[in-house]
Coordinates of C-alpha atoms in Angstrom, one line a residue:
M103 CA 69.0 11.7 55.8
R104 CA 66.8 9.6 55.9
I105 CA 64.5 11.8 53.9
L106 CA 66.6 11.8 51.5
T107 CA 67.7 7.9 51.1
Q108 CA 64.6 6.8 51.2
S109 CA 64.4 8.1 47.3
P110 CA 63.9 5.0 44.7
Q111 CA 67.7 3.8 44.7
N112 CA 66.8 2.9 41.0
L113 CA 67.0 5.6 39.4
S114 CA 69.0 4.9 36.1
Q115 CA 66.5 2.5 35.6
V116 CA 63.4 4.7 35.5
L117 CA 64.8 6.7 33.1
R118 CA 65.8 4.7 30.9
K119 CA 62.2 3.6 30.6
L120 CA 61.2 6.8 30.7
A121 CA 63.3 7.7 28.0
V122 CA 62.2 4.6 26.1
G123 CA 59.1 5.9 26.7
V124 CA 59.2 9.8 25.5
V125 CA 61.0 7.8 22.5
L126 CA 58.0 5.6 21.4
L127 CA 55.6 8.4 22.2
V128 CA 56.7 11.3 20.2
S129 CA 57.6 9.0 17.3
A130 CA 53.5 7.3 17.9
T131 CA 52.5 11.2 17.7
V132 CA 54.5 12.0 14.4
F133 CA 53.6 8.7 12.6
I134 CA 49.8 8.9 13.3
T135 CA 49.6 12.3 13.1
V136 CA 51.1 12.1 9.2
L137 CA 49.0 9.1 8.3
W138 CA 46.5 11.4 9.5
L139 CA 46.6 14.7 7.6
S140 CA 47.5 12.3 4.8
H141 CA 44.4 10.6 5.6
E142 CA 42.2 13.8 5.4
F143 CA 44.1 15.5 2.6
D144 CA 43.1 11.9 0.5
D145 CA 40.1 12.6 1.5
D146 CA 40.0 16.2 0.7
A147 CA 41.1 15.5 -3.0
R148 CA 38.3 12.6 -3.5
E149 CA 35.5 15.2 -2.5
S150 CA 37.1 17.1 -5.1
S151 CA 37.4 15.3 -7.6
H152 CA 33.6 14.2 -6.9
L153 CA 32.9 18.1 -7.5
M154 CA 34.5 19.2 -11.0
I155 CA 33.7 16.1 -12.3
D156 CA 29.4 16.9 -11.3
S157 CA 30.9 20.4 -12.3
G158 CA 32.7 19.6 -16.3
L159 CA 28.6 16.8 -16.4
N160 CA 26.6 20.0 -15.5
G161 CA 28.4 22.7 -17.6
V162 CA 28.1 19.9 -20.7
V163 CA 24.0 20.0 -19.9
R164 CA 23.6 23.8 -19.1
R165 CA 25.4 24.7 -23.0
N166 CA 23.5 22.4 -24.9
E167 CA 20.6 24.1 -23.2
I168 CA 22.2 27.7 -23.9
I169 CA 22.9 26.6 -27.4
G170 CA 19.2 24.7 -28.0
R171 CA 17.2 27.2 -26.3
D172 CA 19.4 30.3 -28.6
Y173 CA 18.3 27.9 -32.1
A174 CA 14.0 27.2 -30.3
Y175 CA 13.8 31.1 -29.4
W176 CA 13.3 32.2 -32.6
T177 CA 11.9 34.2 -35.2
E178 CA 12.9 33.5 -38.6
A179 CA 13.5 29.8 -37.5
F180 CA 9.6 29.0 -36.5
N181 CA 8.8 30.4 -39.9
A182 CA 10.5 29.0 -41.7
V183 CA 9.2 25.6 -40.6
A184 CA 5.7 27.2 -40.6
A185 CA 7.2 27.4 -44.9
N186 CA 9.2 23.9 -44.7
D187 CA 11.8 26.0 -45.5
I188 CA 14.0 23.1 -45.7
E189 CA 17.1 25.2 -47.5
W190 CA 17.1 27.7 -44.6
L191 CA 16.8 25.6 -41.5
D192 CA 20.2 23.3 -43.4
I193 CA 21.8 27.2 -43.6
N194 CA 21.0 28.0 -40.3
L195 CA 20.5 25.9 -37.8
G196 CA 22.5 23.0 -39.6
S197 CA 25.2 25.4 -39.3
G198 CA 25.5 25.0 -36.1
V199 CA 26.6 21.2 -35.9
V200 CA 28.8 22.1 -38.3
A201 CA 30.6 24.5 -36.2
D202 CA 30.9 21.6 -33.3
T203 CA 28.1 23.7 -31.2
M204 CA 26.5 20.7 -31.4
H205 CA 27.1 17.1 -32.4
V206 CA 23.3 16.0 -33.3
L207 CA 20.6 18.6 -34.0
V208 CA 17.2 17.0 -35.0
L209 CA 13.5 18.9 -35.4
A210 CA 10.1 16.9 -35.6
G211 CA 7.1 17.9 -35.4
A212 CA 3.7 19.3 -37.4
P213 CA 4.4 21.3 -39.6
L214 CA 7.4 19.4 -40.4
P215 CA 6.7 16.5 -42.9
E216 CA 9.1 13.9 -42.0
T217 CA 11.7 14.2 -39.0
L218 CA 15.4 16.7 -39.9
G219 CA 18.2 16.1 -38.8
W220 CA 21.4 16.4 -38.5
A221 CA 25.1 15.9 -37.4
D222 CA 28.5 16.2 -37.1
N223 CA 32.1 14.2 -39.1
A224 CA 32.7 12.4 -35.5
S225 CA 28.3 11.2 -35.9
S226 CA 27.9 10.7 -39.7
H227 CA 27.2 7.8 -39.6
L228 CA 23.7 8.1 -37.9
D229 CA 20.8 7.7 -39.7
S230 CA 16.9 8.5 -39.8
T231 CA 16.7 5.7 -37.4
D232 CA 19.2 7.4 -35.2
F233 CA 17.3 10.7 -35.7
A234 CA 14.0 9.1 -34.8
A235 CA 15.7 7.7 -31.9
F236 CA 16.2 11.9 -30.8
R237 CA 12.5 12.4 -31.8
A238 CA 11.5 9.5 -30.0
A239 CA 13.5 10.9 -26.5
G240 CA 12.9 14.6 -27.0
F241 CA 9.2 14.2 -27.0
D242 CA 9.2 11.6 -24.0
L243 CA 11.1 13.9 -22.3
I244 CA 8.9 16.9 -23.1
A245 CA 5.5 14.3 -22.0
R246 CA 6.6 13.9 -18.8
N247 CA 8.1 17.4 -17.8
A248 CA 4.7 18.6 -19.2
H249 CA 6.8 20.9 -21.0
N250 CA 5.0 23.8 -23.2
P251 CA 6.1 26.5 -25.3
G252 CA 7.8 29.3 -24.3
D253 CA 8.7 27.2 -20.8
N254 CA 12.7 26.9 -20.2
A255 CA 14.6 24.1 -22.2
I256 CA 15.2 20.9 -20.5
S257 CA 17.5 17.9 -20.6
A258 CA 18.7 14.2 -20.1
F259 CA 21.0 11.9 -20.5
V260 CA 20.1 9.2 -23.5
D261 CA 22.0 6.0 -24.5
I262 CA 21.5 6.1 -28.4
D263 CA 23.9 4.6 -31.4
D264 CA 26.3 2.9 -27.9
T265 CA 27.3 6.5 -27.4
L266 CA 26.4 8.8 -24.8
W267 CA 24.4 11.7 -25.3
T268 CA 22.7 14.6 -22.7
I269 CA 19.8 16.3 -25.3
A270 CA 18.6 20.0 -24.3
V271 CA 15.0 20.1 -25.8
D272 CA 12.3 22.6 -26.4
W273 CA 10.0 24.1 -28.9
I274 CA 10.1 26.2 -31.6
V275 CA 8.6 29.5 -31.1
P276 CA 8.6 32.5 -32.2
H277 CA 10.9 35.5 -29.8
D278 CA 8.5 38.4 -31.4
R279 CA 5.4 37.4 -30.2
I280 CA 3.1 34.7 -28.2
L281 CA 2.6 31.5 -29.5
D282 CA -0.7 30.9 -30.2
E283 CA -2.1 28.0 -29.0
T284 CA -3.6 26.5 -32.4
E285 CA -0.7 27.3 -34.4
P286 CA 2.0 23.9 -34.9
K287 CA 4.9 23.9 -34.0
A288 CA 8.2 21.9 -34.4
L289 CA 10.5 19.9 -31.9
L290 CA 14.4 21.4 -31.5
V291 CA 16.3 18.8 -29.7
S292 CA 19.8 19.3 -29.4
A293 CA 22.9 16.5 -27.9
V294 CA 26.1 16.6 -27.3
R295 CA 28.4 13.4 -27.1
V296 CA 29.8 12.5 -24.4
D297 CA 31.9 10.0 -24.3
D298 CA 36.1 8.7 -23.6
Q299 CA 36.9 11.9 -25.5
T300 CA 35.0 14.0 -23.3
A301 CA 36.8 12.3 -20.4
A302 CA 40.2 12.1 -22.1
Q303 CA 39.6 15.8 -22.1
W304 CA 38.1 16.5 -18.2
G305 CA 41.3 13.9 -17.4
K306 CA 43.2 16.9 -17.9
I307 CA 41.5 19.9 -17.3
F308 CA 41.5 18.2 -13.7
L309 CA 44.1 16.3 -13.7
L310 CA 42.6 12.7 -12.5
D311 CA 43.8 9.4 -14.0
G312 CA 41.8 6.7 -15.3
L313 CA 38.8 8.8 -16.3
G314 CA 36.5 7.2 -18.1
F315 CA 32.8 5.3 -19.2
V316 CA 31.8 1.3 -18.0
T317 CA 28.5 0.5 -18.4
N318 CA 27.6 -2.1 -15.6
A319 CA 28.7 -1.5 -11.4
E320 CA 30.9 -4.3 -11.2
E321 CA 34.0 -3.0 -13.3
I322 CA 33.9 -0.1 -11.3
G323 CA 36.0 -2.3 -8.5
S324 CA 38.0 0.5 -6.0
R325 CA 37.8 3.5 -8.0
E326 CA 35.6 6.4 -7.9
A327 CA 32.4 6.9 -9.4
I328 CA 29.5 9.1 -10.6
A329 CA 26.1 6.8 -12.3
I330 CA 25.0 9.1 -15.2
N331 CA 20.9 7.7 -15.3
G332 CA 18.2 8.4 -17.4
S333 CA 14.6 7.8 -17.8
A334 CA 15.0 4.1 -17.6
G335 CA 17.6 4.1 -14.7
T336 CA 21.5 4.4 -15.1
L337 CA 22.9 4.1 -18.7
R338 CA 27.0 5.0 -17.5
Y339 CA 29.7 5.2 -14.7
L340 CA 32.2 7.6 -15.1
V341 CA 34.5 6.2 -12.9
W342 CA 38.5 7.5 -12.6
S343 CA 41.2 6.6 -10.2
A344 CA 40.6 8.6 -6.6
P345 CA 43.1 11.3 -5.9
R346 CA 46.0 10.1 -3.4
P347 CA 48.2 13.7 -2.9
G348 CA 48.3 12.8 1.2
M349 CA 49.5 9.4 0.7
E350 CA 52.2 10.6 -2.3
A351 CA 53.3 12.8 0.3
L352 CA 54.0 11.0 3.0
R353 CA 55.9 8.6 0.0
A354 CA 58.0 12.1 -0.8
V355 CA 58.2 13.1 3.2
G356 CA 58.6 9.2 4.4
M357 CA 62.4 8.3 4.2
P358 CA 62.9 12.6 6.3
L359 CA 60.8 12.2 8.2
M360 CA 62.1 8.5 9.3
L361 CA 66.1 10.1 9.3
A362 CA 64.4 12.8 11.5
L363 CA 62.9 10.1 14.0
I364 CA 65.8 8.4 13.8
L365 CA 67.7 11.6 14.8
V366 CA 65.0 12.9 17.4
T367 CA 65.8 8.9 18.6
V368 CA 69.3 8.9 18.8
A369 CA 69.6 12.5 20.7
I370 CA 67.4 11.6 23.4
G371 CA 68.6 8.1 23.6
L372 CA 72.1 10.0 23.9
G373 CA 70.2 12.5 26.8
A374 CA 69.1 9.9 28.6
L375 CA 72.7 7.4 28.6
A376 CA 74.1 10.9 30.7
V377 CA 71.7 11.2 32.6
S378 CA 71.2 7.4 33.7
R379 CA 74.9 7.8 34.4
L380 CA 74.2 10.4 36.4
A381 CA 71.9 9.5 38.9
M382 CA 73.9 6.0 38.8
R383 CA 76.1 7.8 40.5
L384 CA 73.7 9.7 42.2
E385 CA 72.1 6.7 43.8
R386 CA 75.2 4.8 44.7
A387 CA 76.4 8.3 46.6
L388 CA 72.8 7.9 48.5
I389 CA 73.7 4.8 49.2
A390 CA 76.9 5.2 50.9
A391 CA 75.4 7.7 52.5
E392 CA 72.6 5.5 54.2
V393 CA 75.4 3.4 55.2
A394 CA 77.3 6.4 56.5
D395 CA 74.5 7.3 58.1
R396 CA 73.1 4.1 59.9
T397 CA 77.3 3.8 60.8
K398 CA 77.3 6.9 62.2
S399 CA 73.4 5.9 64.5
E400 CA 74.5 2.4 65.2
F401 CA 77.8 3.6 66.5
I402 CA 75.9 6.8 68.9
A403 CA 73.2 4.9 69.8
T404 CA 76.5 1.6 70.5
L405 CA 78.9 4.6 72.2
S406 CA 75.5 6.1 74.6
H407 CA 75.4 2.9 75.7
E408 CA 79.0 2.0 76.9
L409 CA 79.0 5.9 78.3
R410 CA 75.8 5.2 80.7
T411 CA 77.3 1.9 82.1
P412 CA 80.3 3.6 83.6
M413 CA 78.2 7.4 83.9
N414 CA 75.8 5.5 87.1
G415 CA 78.4 4.2 88.9
I416 CA 79.2 7.4 89.1
V417 CA 77.0 8.9 90.2
G418 CA 76.2 5.6 92.7
I419 CA 79.5 6.8 94.3
L420 CA 79.2 10.6 94.0
E421 CA 75.9 9.5 95.9
L422 CA 77.3 8.1 98.4
L423 CA 79.7 10.1 99.4
Q424 CA 76.8 12.6 99.9
I425 CA 76.8 10.2 102.9
D426 CA 79.4 10.4 104.7
K427 CA 80.8 13.3 107.4
L428 CA 82.2 16.0 104.6
S429 CA 83.4 19.5 105.2
A430 CA 81.3 21.8 103.9
E431 CA 84.1 22.5 100.6
Q432 CA 83.5 19.0 100.2
R433 CA 79.7 18.5 99.8
E434 CA 79.5 21.1 97.4
L435 CA 81.9 19.1 96.0
V436 CA 81.2 16.6 95.6
A437 CA 77.9 18.4 94.7
L438 CA 79.0 20.1 91.5
G439 CA 80.2 16.8 90.3
L440 CA 76.8 15.1 90.9
N441 CA 75.1 17.4 89.1
S442 CA 77.4 17.5 86.7
A443 CA 77.4 13.5 86.4
E444 CA 73.3 13.5 86.1
S445 CA 74.1 16.4 83.2
Q446 CA 75.9 14.2 81.2
L447 CA 74.1 11.1 81.9
E448 CA 71.0 12.9 80.7
L449 CA 73.1 13.5 77.3
I450 CA 74.0 9.9 76.6
D451 CA 70.6 9.2 76.7
H452 CA 69.4 11.8 74.7
L453 CA 72.0 10.3 72.5
L454 CA 71.3 6.6 73.0
A455 CA 67.3 7.9 72.2
F456 CA 68.4 9.4 68.9
G457 CA 70.7 6.9 67.9
Q458 CA 68.3 4.2 68.2
I459 CA 65.4 5.8 67.0
D460 CA 67.4 6.8 64.0
S461 CA 69.5 3.5 62.9
G462 CA 65.8 2.2 62.9
N463 CA 66.5 0.1 65.9
R464 CA 64.1 2.0 68.1
Q465 CA 60.4 -0.1 67.4
I466 CA 57.2 1.0 68.4
S467 CA 55.4 -1.3 71.1
T468 CA 51.4 -1.6 72.3
G469 CA 50.8 -2.2 75.8
P470 CA 48.2 -1.1 78.8
F471 CA 49.2 2.5 80.7
I472 CA 46.8 4.3 82.2
P473 CA 47.6 8.1 81.2
G474 CA 47.3 9.6 84.6
E475 CA 49.4 7.7 86.4
T476 CA 52.2 8.1 83.5
I477 CA 51.9 12.0 84.0
R478 CA 52.1 11.9 88.1
E479 CA 55.3 10.1 87.6
V480 CA 56.9 12.5 84.8
V481 CA 56.3 15.1 87.0
A482 CA 57.1 13.8 90.7
L483 CA 60.7 13.6 87.8
V484 CA 61.1 17.1 87.5
M485 CA 59.1 18.3 90.9
P486 CA 63.1 18.7 91.8
L487 CA 64.1 21.0 89.3
A488 CA 60.9 22.7 89.1
V489 CA 61.2 23.5 93.2
S490 CA 65.5 24.2 92.2
K491 CA 64.3 26.6 90.6
E492 CA 61.4 27.9 92.5
L493 CA 58.7 28.0 89.9
E494 CA 55.3 26.8 90.1
L495 CA 54.5 23.5 89.0
S496 CA 51.3 22.6 87.8
V497 CA 48.8 19.3 86.7
V498 CA 45.5 20.0 85.0
H499 CA 43.6 16.4 84.5
K500 CA 40.3 16.5 82.3
G501 CA 38.8 13.0 81.1
P502 CA 39.1 9.9 82.3
I503 CA 42.6 10.2 82.6
H504 CA 42.9 6.7 84.3
T505 CA 41.0 4.9 82.1
T506 CA 43.4 2.3 81.3
L507 CA 44.8 2.2 76.9
L508 CA 46.7 0.7 74.6
G509 CA 50.1 2.7 73.8
D510 CA 54.0 2.8 73.7
H511 CA 54.3 3.8 78.0
L512 CA 58.0 4.8 77.5
A513 CA 58.1 6.7 74.0
I514 CA 54.6 9.0 75.7
R515 CA 57.1 9.4 79.2
Q516 CA 60.0 10.7 77.4
I517 CA 57.9 13.3 75.5
A518 CA 56.4 14.1 78.4
V519 CA 59.5 13.7 80.6
N520 CA 60.9 16.1 77.3
L521 CA 58.8 18.9 76.9
L522 CA 58.7 19.7 80.9
N523 CA 62.1 19.5 81.2
N524 CA 62.3 21.7 78.6
A525 CA 60.2 23.6 80.4
I526 CA 61.4 24.7 83.7
K527 CA 64.9 24.8 81.9
F528 CA 64.4 27.9 80.1
T529 CA 62.3 29.3 82.4
D530 CA 63.9 31.3 84.7
Q531 CA 61.0 32.6 86.7
G532 CA 56.2 32.1 87.0
R533 CA 55.8 28.5 86.5
V534 CA 55.2 25.4 84.4
S535 CA 51.5 24.0 83.6
V536 CA 50.7 20.9 82.8
H537 CA 47.0 19.8 81.1
L538 CA 46.2 16.3 80.4
E539 CA 43.2 15.2 78.4
V540 CA 41.3 12.2 77.2
S541 CA 38.2 12.4 75.4
Q542 CA 36.6 9.0 73.7
G543 CA 35.6 9.1 70.0
F544 CA 34.1 6.9 67.7
N545 CA 38.3 5.9 66.6
G546 CA 39.2 5.9 69.4
N547 CA 40.9 7.0 72.7
R548 CA 42.2 11.4 72.1
L549 CA 45.1 12.2 74.2
R550 CA 46.1 15.5 74.3
L551 CA 49.5 16.7 76.7
T552 CA 49.5 20.4 77.0
V553 CA 52.6 21.6 78.1
S554 CA 52.5 25.9 78.9
D555 CA 56.1 28.2 80.9
T556 CA 56.8 31.4 81.4
G557 CA 59.8 31.8 79.6
P558 CA 61.6 33.3 77.4
G559 CA 59.2 32.3 73.7
I560 CA 60.4 31.5 70.8
A561 CA 60.6 33.7 67.6
A562 CA 58.2 32.8 64.4
E563 CA 61.4 32.5 62.3
H564 CA 62.7 30.0 65.2
I565 CA 59.2 27.9 64.8
E566 CA 60.1 25.0 62.3
R567 CA 63.9 25.3 63.1
I568 CA 63.6 23.6 67.4
F569 CA 62.5 20.1 66.2
E570 CA 65.7 19.6 63.1
S571 CA 68.2 17.9 65.2
F572 CA 71.2 19.4 67.3
V573 CA 69.4 23.1 67.1
Q574 CA 68.8 25.2 70.5
V575 CA 66.7 28.1 70.1
D576 CA 66.1 29.4 73.5
G577 CA 65.2 33.2 72.7
S578 CA 67.5 34.5 75.7
A579 CA 70.4 36.9 75.3
T580 CA 72.4 33.8 77.5
R581 CA 72.2 30.6 77.5
G582 CA 73.8 28.1 80.5
D583 CA 74.2 24.6 79.6
C584 CA 71.0 23.1 78.4
G585 CA 71.8 20.0 76.4
V586 CA 72.9 19.4 73.4
G587 CA 69.3 20.0 71.0
L588 CA 67.9 16.8 70.5
G589 CA 64.9 16.0 73.5
L590 CA 61.9 18.1 71.1
A591 CA 63.8 16.2 67.9
I592 CA 63.1 12.6 69.5
S593 CA 60.0 13.7 70.9
Q594 CA 58.6 14.2 68.1
R595 CA 60.6 10.8 66.2
L596 CA 57.7 9.1 68.6
A597 CA 55.1 11.1 68.0
K598 CA 55.0 10.5 64.7
A599 CA 55.9 7.1 64.9
M600 CA 52.2 6.6 67.2
G601 CA 50.2 8.1 64.4
G602 CA 49.9 11.5 66.4
V603 CA 51.3 15.2 66.2
L604 CA 53.8 16.8 68.2
T605 CA 52.9 22.0 67.8
V606 CA 54.6 24.0 69.3
D607 CA 53.2 27.7 70.4
S608 CA 54.5 31.0 70.9
M609 CA 55.6 34.6 71.5
P610 CA 58.7 35.7 72.7
G611 CA 58.7 37.1 75.5
K612 CA 55.1 35.6 76.6
G613 CA 56.4 31.7 76.7
A614 CA 56.2 28.6 74.6
T615 CA 52.9 26.1 74.3
F616 CA 53.7 22.1 74.3
V617 CA 50.7 20.4 72.6
F618 CA 51.9 16.2 72.1
D619 CA 48.6 15.0 70.4
V620 CA 48.0 11.4 69.7
L621 CA 44.8 8.5 69.2
L622 CA 44.9 5.4 71.5
E623 CA 42.8 2.6 71.6
T624 CA 41.1 1.4 74.5
R625 CA 41.7 -1.4 76.8
V626 CA 39.4 -4.0 76.4
T627 CA 38.7 -6.6 79.1
A628 CA 37.3 -10.1 79.7
S629 CA 34.8 -8.6 81.9
D630 CA 34.7 -6.0 79.8
I631 CA 32.9 -8.0 76.8
L632 CA 31.0 -9.9 79.2
E633 CA 29.5 -6.5 80.4
N634 CA 29.0 -5.9 76.6
A635 CA 26.7 -9.5 75.9
A636 CA 24.6 -8.8 78.9

């Protein structure tokens, strides 16, 4: 009961706080997880949007390069240029612009006398000045990249007529023979507009909002952007609103998630309330049990004390009767009564000690004592009982047993008395051995008291029970009047209170050995201090 009542009496408060903690932990975990997932989804969508825009730009550029290459790598086109056949060029090359495969086509260079240009309907306002600009951009790109006839077409972004274009540049060469370096050749520049209309088409395809072009970095704001660079630097910024599918999903599931958390909170709260009420009932039961246990211990201590006084009187009267002249029958009756009274007095002493320890009134005190003298007194006390049973009682000493130590003399004496009494009571023949050892170490002086007997021994399954209150295990088939089983329980509690241990080693038919081990300090006198100082 004493162990049970050491449990915390605020269990209901602990459970309520635990429930609140669980609710907060679950809510925080769910909230943080959802935010993290939405953030990850948004990051993935943002990266995907960049990849899609890059693929769109690269697709326009590569398509224009392929178309330009098809027109430039053409023997009939080379011959028409060489023959200055404008009509053929207009029908066969200019038709590409008309068919909307490209938006602007420009031919320039020897042997053409002038720059030729074609534009679609959307760029029909372009004039010779604009075509010359395409021509200049083409020859500049050729020069910067050291492009030779027969090489793959090369591309760049240019800004002409306040419009962003991607141009593909290539030399017009025959496809069925190798061009002689001395032969005159013309340059083909195919151009495709990359404007707001293009951005709007991509926005529909890629499901991106606000996709368009801006010219200044200040106009980007919080939007995503890709810089489109030309030979002179950044020409445009392609911007769009960053997709946020994670945040949109969070908005969609926010209310259901909140309701789910509320339901979980209510469920945990109701469960915690029920458990806390049960814990409160348990607390009240523990408190009541503790009060009852304390009352019982105090009652046993008080009753034992009250019984001890008249029993001492009875023992005294019986001892006085033994002195008088009595007949043999009367003397036997007086001896029997005295033996019964002494047994009853021993039982009362045990109950008194147990009640004091269990109620907490027995406090361990520290005072000087000599271990050898204490054990000698105990052996002298139990010697008559050993002699009456014709048992051999031997004592062995080891170490400085006459050194003055500091400890609870009465507690150590009671442990020794209980161990020796038990050994003698449960041993019918043979011997009881007492071994006292005192050894000095760095942490103090170790006192070890060993009591061995040749009694019936204790079975292994009973070893753990012998230190319980009101338990007796003697290992024999029949047992006489040997008390109520408090001696070992009292001894073990006193040993633990002093910071020591009480152990037992036994086998059925081979007796038992009890060992009491405790660490004590040495008494320091003034002469010791002076001697150490000298």
